[in-house]
mmCIF file of C-alpha atoms and ligand atoms in Angstrom:
data_model
loop_
_atom_site.group_PDB
_atom_site.id
_atom_site.type_symbol
_atom_site.label_atom_id
_atom_site.label_comp_id
_atom_site.label_asym_id
_atom_site.label_seq_id
_atom_site.Cartn_x
_atom_site.Cartn_y
_atom_site.Cartn_z
ATOM 1 C CA MET A 30 -3.108 -18.121 18.027
ATOM 2 C CA ARG A 31 -2.671 -21.834 18.709
ATOM 3 C CA GLU A 32 0.420 -21.295 20.849
ATOM 4 C CA SER A 33 -1.373 -18.580 22.777
ATOM 5 C CA GLY A 34 -4.467 -20.740 23.286
ATOM 6 C CA HIS A 35 -2.543 -23.793 24.468
ATOM 7 C CA ARG A 36 -0.771 -21.698 27.074
ATOM 8 C CA LEU A 37 -4.082 -20.307 28.301
ATOM 9 C CA GLU A 38 -5.470 -23.821 28.688
ATOM 10 C CA ALA A 39 -2.540 -24.590 31.005
ATOM 11 C CA VAL A 40 -3.235 -21.397 32.965
ATOM 12 C CA HIS A 41 -6.814 -22.551 33.550
ATOM 13 C CA GLU A 42 -5.631 -25.974 34.708
ATOM 14 C CA ALA A 43 -3.314 -24.295 37.208
ATOM 15 C CA MET A 44 -6.088 -22.076 38.564
ATOM 16 C CA ARG A 45 -8.501 -25.004 38.866
ATOM 17 C CA GLU A 46 -6.012 -26.740 41.153
ATOM 18 C CA VAL A 47 -6.058 -23.901 43.685
ATOM 19 C CA VAL A 48 -9.854 -23.472 43.829
ATOM 20 C CA ARG A 49 -11.109 -24.844 47.150
ATOM 21 C CA PRO A 50 -12.932 -23.591 50.257
ATOM 22 C CA GLY A 51 -10.865 -21.054 52.196
ATOM 23 C CA VAL A 52 -8.939 -19.658 49.230
ATOM 24 C CA SER A 53 -9.440 -16.010 48.270
ATOM 25 C CA THR A 54 -10.388 -14.916 44.773
ATOM 26 C CA TYR A 55 -7.147 -12.907 44.824
ATOM 27 C CA GLU A 56 -5.097 -16.069 45.310
ATOM 28 C CA VAL A 57 -6.790 -17.774 42.350
ATOM 29 C CA CYS A 58 -6.016 -14.771 40.159
ATOM 30 C CA ALA A 59 -2.435 -14.589 41.436
ATOM 31 C CA ARG A 60 -1.860 -18.229 40.441
ATOM 32 C CA GLY A 61 -3.274 -17.497 37.003
ATOM 33 C CA GLU A 62 -1.086 -14.449 36.475
ATOM 34 C CA GLU A 63 1.968 -16.372 37.687
ATOM 35 C CA MET A 64 1.310 -19.136 35.142
ATOM 36 C CA ILE A 65 0.704 -16.664 32.321
ATOM 37 C CA ARG A 66 4.130 -15.167 32.948
ATOM 38 C CA ILE A 67 5.887 -18.533 33.462
ATOM 39 C CA LEU A 68 4.609 -19.558 30.029
ATOM 40 C CA GLY A 69 5.977 -16.404 28.414
ATOM 41 C CA GLY A 70 2.652 -14.646 28.074
ATOM 42 C CA ILE A 71 1.344 -11.221 28.991
ATOM 43 C CA PRO A 72 -2.007 -10.918 30.804
ATOM 44 C CA ASN A 73 -4.272 -9.061 28.381
ATOM 45 C CA PHE A 74 -7.056 -8.348 30.874
ATOM 46 C CA LYS A 75 -4.819 -6.424 33.253
ATOM 47 C CA ASN A 76 -5.375 -2.688 32.725
ATOM 48 C CA TYR A 77 -7.790 -3.410 29.836
ATOM 49 C CA ASN A 78 -10.014 -0.324 30.021
ATOM 50 C CA GLY A 79 -8.611 -0.034 33.543
ATOM 51 C CA PHE A 80 -9.524 -3.530 34.812
ATOM 52 C CA PRO A 81 -7.168 -3.997 37.771
ATOM 53 C CA ALA A 82 -6.313 -7.726 37.523
ATOM 54 C CA ALA A 83 -5.164 -10.505 35.189
ATOM 55 C CA VAL A 84 -8.213 -12.702 35.787
ATOM 56 C CA CYS A 85 -11.912 -11.981 36.264
ATOM 57 C CA VAL A 86 -13.136 -14.032 39.224
ATOM 58 C CA SER A 87 -16.934 -14.013 39.538
ATOM 59 C CA VAL A 88 -18.688 -15.864 42.354
ATOM 60 C CA ASN A 89 -22.289 -17.182 42.390
ATOM 61 C CA ASP A 90 -24.627 -14.376 41.233
ATOM 62 C CA GLU A 91 -21.699 -12.488 39.703
ATOM 63 C CA VAL A 92 -21.937 -13.055 35.954
ATOM 64 C CA VAL A 93 -18.588 -11.696 34.768
ATOM 65 C CA HIS A 94 -15.876 -9.101 35.495
ATOM 66 C CA GLY A 95 -15.560 -9.870 39.211
ATOM 67 C CA ILE A 96 -12.481 -8.167 40.656
ATOM 68 C CA PRO A 97 -10.192 -10.501 42.635
ATOM 69 C CA ASP A 98 -10.084 -9.583 46.319
ATOM 70 C CA ARG A 99 -7.972 -10.844 49.227
ATOM 71 C CA LYS A 100 -11.051 -10.556 51.476
ATOM 72 C CA ARG A 101 -13.353 -12.553 49.188
ATOM 73 C CA ILE A 102 -12.969 -16.106 50.478
ATOM 74 C CA LEU A 103 -14.439 -19.001 48.505
ATOM 75 C CA LYS A 104 -16.644 -21.305 50.512
ATOM 76 C CA GLU A 105 -18.053 -24.789 50.099
ATOM 77 C CA GLY A 106 -20.965 -24.770 47.656
ATOM 78 C CA ASP A 107 -19.961 -21.597 45.767
ATOM 79 C CA ILE A 108 -19.534 -21.623 42.025
ATOM 80 C CA VAL A 109 -16.748 -19.498 40.616
ATOM 81 C CA SER A 110 -16.238 -18.322 37.048
ATOM 82 C CA LEU A 111 -12.647 -17.738 35.981
ATOM 83 C CA ASP A 112 -12.177 -15.669 32.840
ATOM 84 C CA ALA A 113 -8.610 -15.155 31.691
ATOM 85 C CA GLY A 114 -6.622 -14.277 28.618
ATOM 86 C CA LEU A 115 -3.072 -13.813 27.499
ATOM 87 C CA ILE A 116 -0.944 -12.448 24.686
ATOM 88 C CA TYR A 117 1.765 -14.680 23.249
ATOM 89 C CA GLU A 118 4.019 -13.262 20.544
ATOM 90 C CA GLY A 119 1.382 -10.663 19.766
ATOM 91 C CA TYR A 120 -1.591 -13.027 19.617
ATOM 92 C CA HIS A 121 -4.460 -13.002 22.089
ATOM 93 C CA SER A 122 -6.399 -15.866 23.601
ATOM 94 C CA ASP A 123 -9.447 -15.745 25.884
ATOM 95 C CA ALA A 124 -11.211 -18.510 27.811
ATOM 96 C CA ALA A 125 -13.520 -18.964 30.799
ATOM 97 C CA ARG A 126 -14.495 -21.856 33.046
ATOM 98 C CA THR A 127 -17.034 -22.129 35.863
ATOM 99 C CA ILE A 128 -15.979 -24.418 38.704
ATOM 100 C CA GLY A 129 -17.708 -25.697 41.816
ATOM 101 C CA VAL A 130 -16.022 -25.032 45.177
ATOM 102 C CA GLY A 131 -16.085 -28.282 47.144
ATOM 103 C CA ARG A 132 -19.483 -29.949 47.019
ATOM 104 C CA ILE A 133 -22.117 -27.926 45.163
ATOM 105 C CA SER A 134 -25.856 -28.343 44.754
ATOM 106 C CA ALA A 135 -27.312 -30.432 41.932
ATOM 107 C CA GLU A 136 -28.926 -27.241 40.607
ATOM 108 C CA ALA A 137 -25.591 -25.445 40.450
ATOM 109 C CA GLN A 138 -23.945 -28.434 38.770
ATOM 110 C CA ARG A 139 -26.702 -28.527 36.171
ATOM 111 C CA LEU A 140 -26.280 -24.821 35.417
ATOM 112 C CA ILE A 141 -22.539 -25.312 34.867
ATOM 113 C CA GLU A 142 -23.093 -28.310 32.597
ATOM 114 C CA VAL A 143 -25.839 -26.698 30.538
ATOM 115 C CA THR A 144 -23.727 -23.548 30.085
ATOM 116 C CA GLU A 145 -20.835 -25.645 28.826
ATOM 117 C CA GLN A 146 -23.178 -27.546 26.535
ATOM 118 C CA CYS A 147 -24.504 -24.212 25.203
ATOM 119 C CA PHE A 148 -20.979 -23.570 23.939
ATOM 120 C CA TYR A 149 -20.840 -26.977 22.270
ATOM 121 C CA GLU A 150 -24.269 -26.470 20.721
ATOM 122 C CA GLY A 151 -23.003 -23.175 19.318
ATOM 123 C CA ILE A 152 -19.810 -24.517 17.806
ATOM 124 C CA ARG A 153 -21.720 -27.111 15.803
ATOM 125 C CA PHE A 154 -22.107 -24.084 13.519
ATOM 126 C CA ALA A 155 -18.547 -22.779 13.888
ATOM 127 C CA VAL A 156 -17.761 -24.270 10.504
ATOM 128 C CA TYR A 157 -16.892 -23.112 7.003
ATOM 129 C CA ARG A 158 -19.962 -21.839 5.097
ATOM 130 C CA ALA A 159 -22.148 -21.544 8.191
ATOM 131 C CA HIS A 160 -23.237 -18.081 9.313
ATOM 132 C CA LEU A 161 -22.481 -16.397 12.584
ATOM 133 C CA ASN A 162 -26.092 -16.094 13.710
ATOM 134 C CA GLN A 163 -26.485 -19.868 13.633
ATOM 135 C CA ILE A 164 -24.033 -19.976 16.539
ATOM 136 C CA SER A 165 -26.003 -17.345 18.472
ATOM 137 C CA ARG A 166 -29.305 -19.119 17.845
ATOM 138 C CA ALA A 167 -28.024 -22.543 18.872
ATOM 139 C CA ILE A 168 -26.645 -21.208 22.160
ATOM 140 C CA GLY A 169 -29.748 -19.206 23.007
ATOM 141 C CA GLU A 170 -32.247 -21.904 22.146
ATOM 142 C CA TYR A 171 -30.405 -24.566 24.147
ATOM 143 C CA ALA A 172 -30.314 -22.344 27.237
ATOM 144 C CA ALA A 173 -33.963 -21.373 26.860
ATOM 145 C CA ALA A 174 -34.974 -25.018 26.478
ATOM 146 C CA HIS A 175 -33.511 -25.566 29.957
ATOM 147 C CA GLY A 176 -35.418 -22.634 31.420
ATOM 148 C CA TYR A 177 -32.359 -20.453 31.886
ATOM 149 C CA GLY A 178 -31.882 -16.751 31.195
ATOM 150 C CA VAL A 179 -29.356 -15.718 28.542
ATOM 151 C CA VAL A 180 -27.404 -12.552 29.285
ATOM 152 C CA GLU A 181 -27.960 -10.176 26.362
ATOM 153 C CA GLU A 182 -25.792 -7.205 27.334
ATOM 154 C CA LEU A 183 -22.523 -9.090 26.821
ATOM 155 C CA SER A 184 -21.325 -11.069 23.807
ATOM 156 C CA GLY A 185 -18.568 -13.192 22.405
ATOM 157 C CA HIS A 186 -16.231 -11.590 19.911
ATOM 158 C CA GLY A 187 -13.592 -11.946 17.281
ATOM 159 C CA ILE A 188 -10.058 -12.195 18.644
ATOM 160 C CA GLY A 189 -6.578 -12.020 17.128
ATOM 161 C CA THR A 190 -3.957 -9.336 17.427
ATOM 162 C CA ARG A 191 -6.453 -7.567 19.669
ATOM 163 C CA LEU A 192 -8.499 -9.018 22.526
ATOM 164 C CA HIS A 193 -11.832 -7.805 21.199
ATOM 165 C CA GLU A 194 -12.319 -7.621 17.438
ATOM 166 C CA PRO A 195 -15.398 -7.735 15.235
ATOM 167 C CA PRO A 196 -17.715 -9.518 14.989
ATOM 168 C CA GLN A 197 -19.787 -9.459 18.160
ATOM 169 C CA ILE A 198 -21.249 -12.886 18.897
ATOM 170 C CA PRO A 199 -24.461 -12.589 20.939
ATOM 171 C CA ASN A 200 -25.708 -15.655 22.800
ATOM 172 C CA PHE A 201 -29.324 -15.398 21.664
ATOM 173 C CA PRO A 202 -31.082 -15.475 18.258
ATOM 174 C CA GLN A 203 -30.431 -12.543 15.938
ATOM 175 C CA LYS A 204 -32.221 -11.222 12.866
ATOM 176 C CA GLY A 205 -30.718 -12.285 9.559
ATOM 177 C CA ARG A 206 -27.881 -14.695 8.890
ATOM 178 C CA GLY A 207 -24.862 -12.695 9.963
ATOM 179 C CA LEU A 208 -21.303 -13.090 8.787
ATOM 180 C CA LEU A 209 -20.262 -15.988 6.558
ATOM 181 C CA LEU A 210 -17.686 -18.084 8.410
ATOM 182 C CA VAL A 211 -14.484 -18.944 6.574
ATOM 183 C CA PRO A 212 -11.312 -20.815 7.547
ATOM 184 C CA GLY A 213 -8.790 -18.782 9.496
ATOM 185 C CA MET A 214 -11.306 -16.788 11.533
ATOM 186 C CA THR A 215 -10.734 -16.893 15.280
ATOM 187 C CA LEU A 216 -13.699 -16.329 17.582
ATOM 188 C CA ALA A 217 -14.147 -16.175 21.356
ATOM 189 C CA ILE A 218 -17.507 -17.871 21.912
ATOM 190 C CA GLU A 219 -18.772 -17.402 25.464
ATOM 191 C CA PRO A 220 -22.267 -18.174 26.730
ATOM 192 C CA MET A 221 -23.153 -16.378 29.994
ATOM 193 C CA ILE A 222 -26.194 -18.130 31.418
ATOM 194 C CA ASN A 223 -28.342 -17.290 34.460
ATOM 195 C CA GLU A 224 -30.239 -19.796 36.543
ATOM 196 C CA GLY A 225 -33.077 -17.258 36.738
ATOM 197 C CA ASP A 226 -33.970 -14.170 34.729
ATOM 198 C CA LYS A 227 -31.714 -12.803 31.975
ATOM 199 C CA ALA A 228 -31.551 -9.315 33.502
ATOM 200 C CA VAL A 229 -28.220 -8.154 34.936
ATOM 201 C CA THR A 230 -26.937 -5.172 36.881
ATOM 202 C CA PHE A 231 -23.617 -3.344 36.475
ATOM 203 C CA SER A 232 -21.917 -2.420 39.731
ATOM 204 C CA GLU A 233 -21.708 1.299 40.399
ATOM 205 C CA GLU A 234 -19.509 0.561 43.379
ATOM 206 C CA ASP A 235 -16.517 -0.981 41.586
ATOM 207 C CA GLY A 236 -17.454 -0.081 37.991
ATOM 208 C CA TRP A 237 -16.978 -3.661 36.806
ATOM 209 C CA THR A 238 -18.902 -6.468 38.439
ATOM 210 C CA VAL A 239 -21.924 -7.698 36.490
ATOM 211 C CA ARG A 240 -24.514 -9.533 38.609
ATOM 212 C CA THR A 241 -27.849 -11.216 37.988
ATOM 213 C CA ALA A 242 -30.628 -8.790 38.852
ATOM 214 C CA ASP A 243 -32.593 -11.473 40.693
ATOM 215 C CA GLY A 244 -29.610 -12.791 42.658
ATOM 216 C CA SER A 245 -29.696 -16.200 40.962
ATOM 217 C CA LEU A 246 -26.537 -18.095 40.052
ATOM 218 C CA SER A 247 -24.753 -17.466 36.766
ATOM 219 C CA ALA A 248 -22.222 -19.512 34.797
ATOM 220 C CA HIS A 249 -19.788 -18.658 32.001
ATOM 221 C CA TYR A 250 -17.930 -20.897 29.577
ATOM 222 C CA GLU A 251 -15.638 -19.718 26.801
ATOM 223 C CA ASN A 252 -13.023 -20.912 24.376
ATOM 224 C CA THR A 253 -11.070 -19.300 21.575
ATOM 225 C CA VAL A 254 -12.131 -21.173 18.453
ATOM 226 C CA LEU A 255 -10.473 -21.445 15.022
ATOM 227 C CA ILE A 256 -12.709 -21.899 11.976
ATOM 228 C CA THR A 257 -11.155 -24.498 9.646
ATOM 229 C CA ASP A 258 -12.360 -26.270 6.515
ATOM 230 C CA GLY A 259 -13.455 -29.114 8.813
ATOM 231 C CA GLU A 260 -14.273 -29.329 12.509
ATOM 232 C CA PRO A 261 -13.642 -26.167 14.572
ATOM 233 C CA GLU A 262 -10.380 -26.232 16.483
ATOM 234 C CA LEU A 263 -10.651 -25.261 20.153
ATOM 235 C CA LEU A 264 -7.416 -23.386 20.732
ATOM 236 C CA THR A 265 -7.948 -23.127 24.502
ATOM 237 C CA CYS A 266 -9.310 -26.643 25.068
ATOM 238 C CA THR A 267 -7.308 -29.510 23.613
ATOM 239 C CA ALA A 268 -8.365 -31.981 26.311
ATOM 240 C CA LYS A 269 -11.092 -34.346 25.157
ATOM 241 C CA ARG A 270 -14.419 -33.879 26.937
ATOM 242 C CA SER A 271 -15.423 -36.565 29.370
ATOM 243 C CA GLY A 272 -18.814 -38.118 28.815
ATOM 244 C CA ASN A 273 -19.101 -36.959 25.200
HETATM 245 MG MG1 MG B 11 -14.154 -13.118 25.878
#
């Protein structure tokens, strides 16, 4: 899992380098798929339930599952969410980042930062003897405190020899305590946060793209996390955070 996660972190770094105004979402995905294969991985999103690409590239009001497109050109001020995963020696990893294209508005920057912080609020409880619903609550309450909408139709998940395994990890408070967390569990924790209302729509046109119902911006941040007997280990994010 660690080897898989470290490779995926490098894939994200490679994609980040190509994000700029004038580049198509297809090109960003192509760079990601190229890196996955260079590093000896297999893209696990490609053909997953028929998804046609290795990376989900979701722009602005697109929440998740955007399909890369040669005609979709990134422009200054957009925000773009890149969700990718790979299989390495049978083990899956899954991670997402939201990146500004060129200069972005202060509001968009704040949404990206709060979404990332939602993840970090959640993983304060990704520890031995905590319960799963503490993670969900921490994410949801932090987003709500900032006036943002938390997407409820999509969740984080267990991950291992399959991309999606139990348990589901919603990003808003749940009834009860949920699963007891123990060392060795690997979880993909992934807040999806809307600038406006929590409601989303599912595209009937392409069968995949999830958008905010009110057209507001949305951000996504995800890492594959290992529960240990101490601090959680971020398998897809070994770089130390700046400013924290
Ligand atoms: Mg995921």
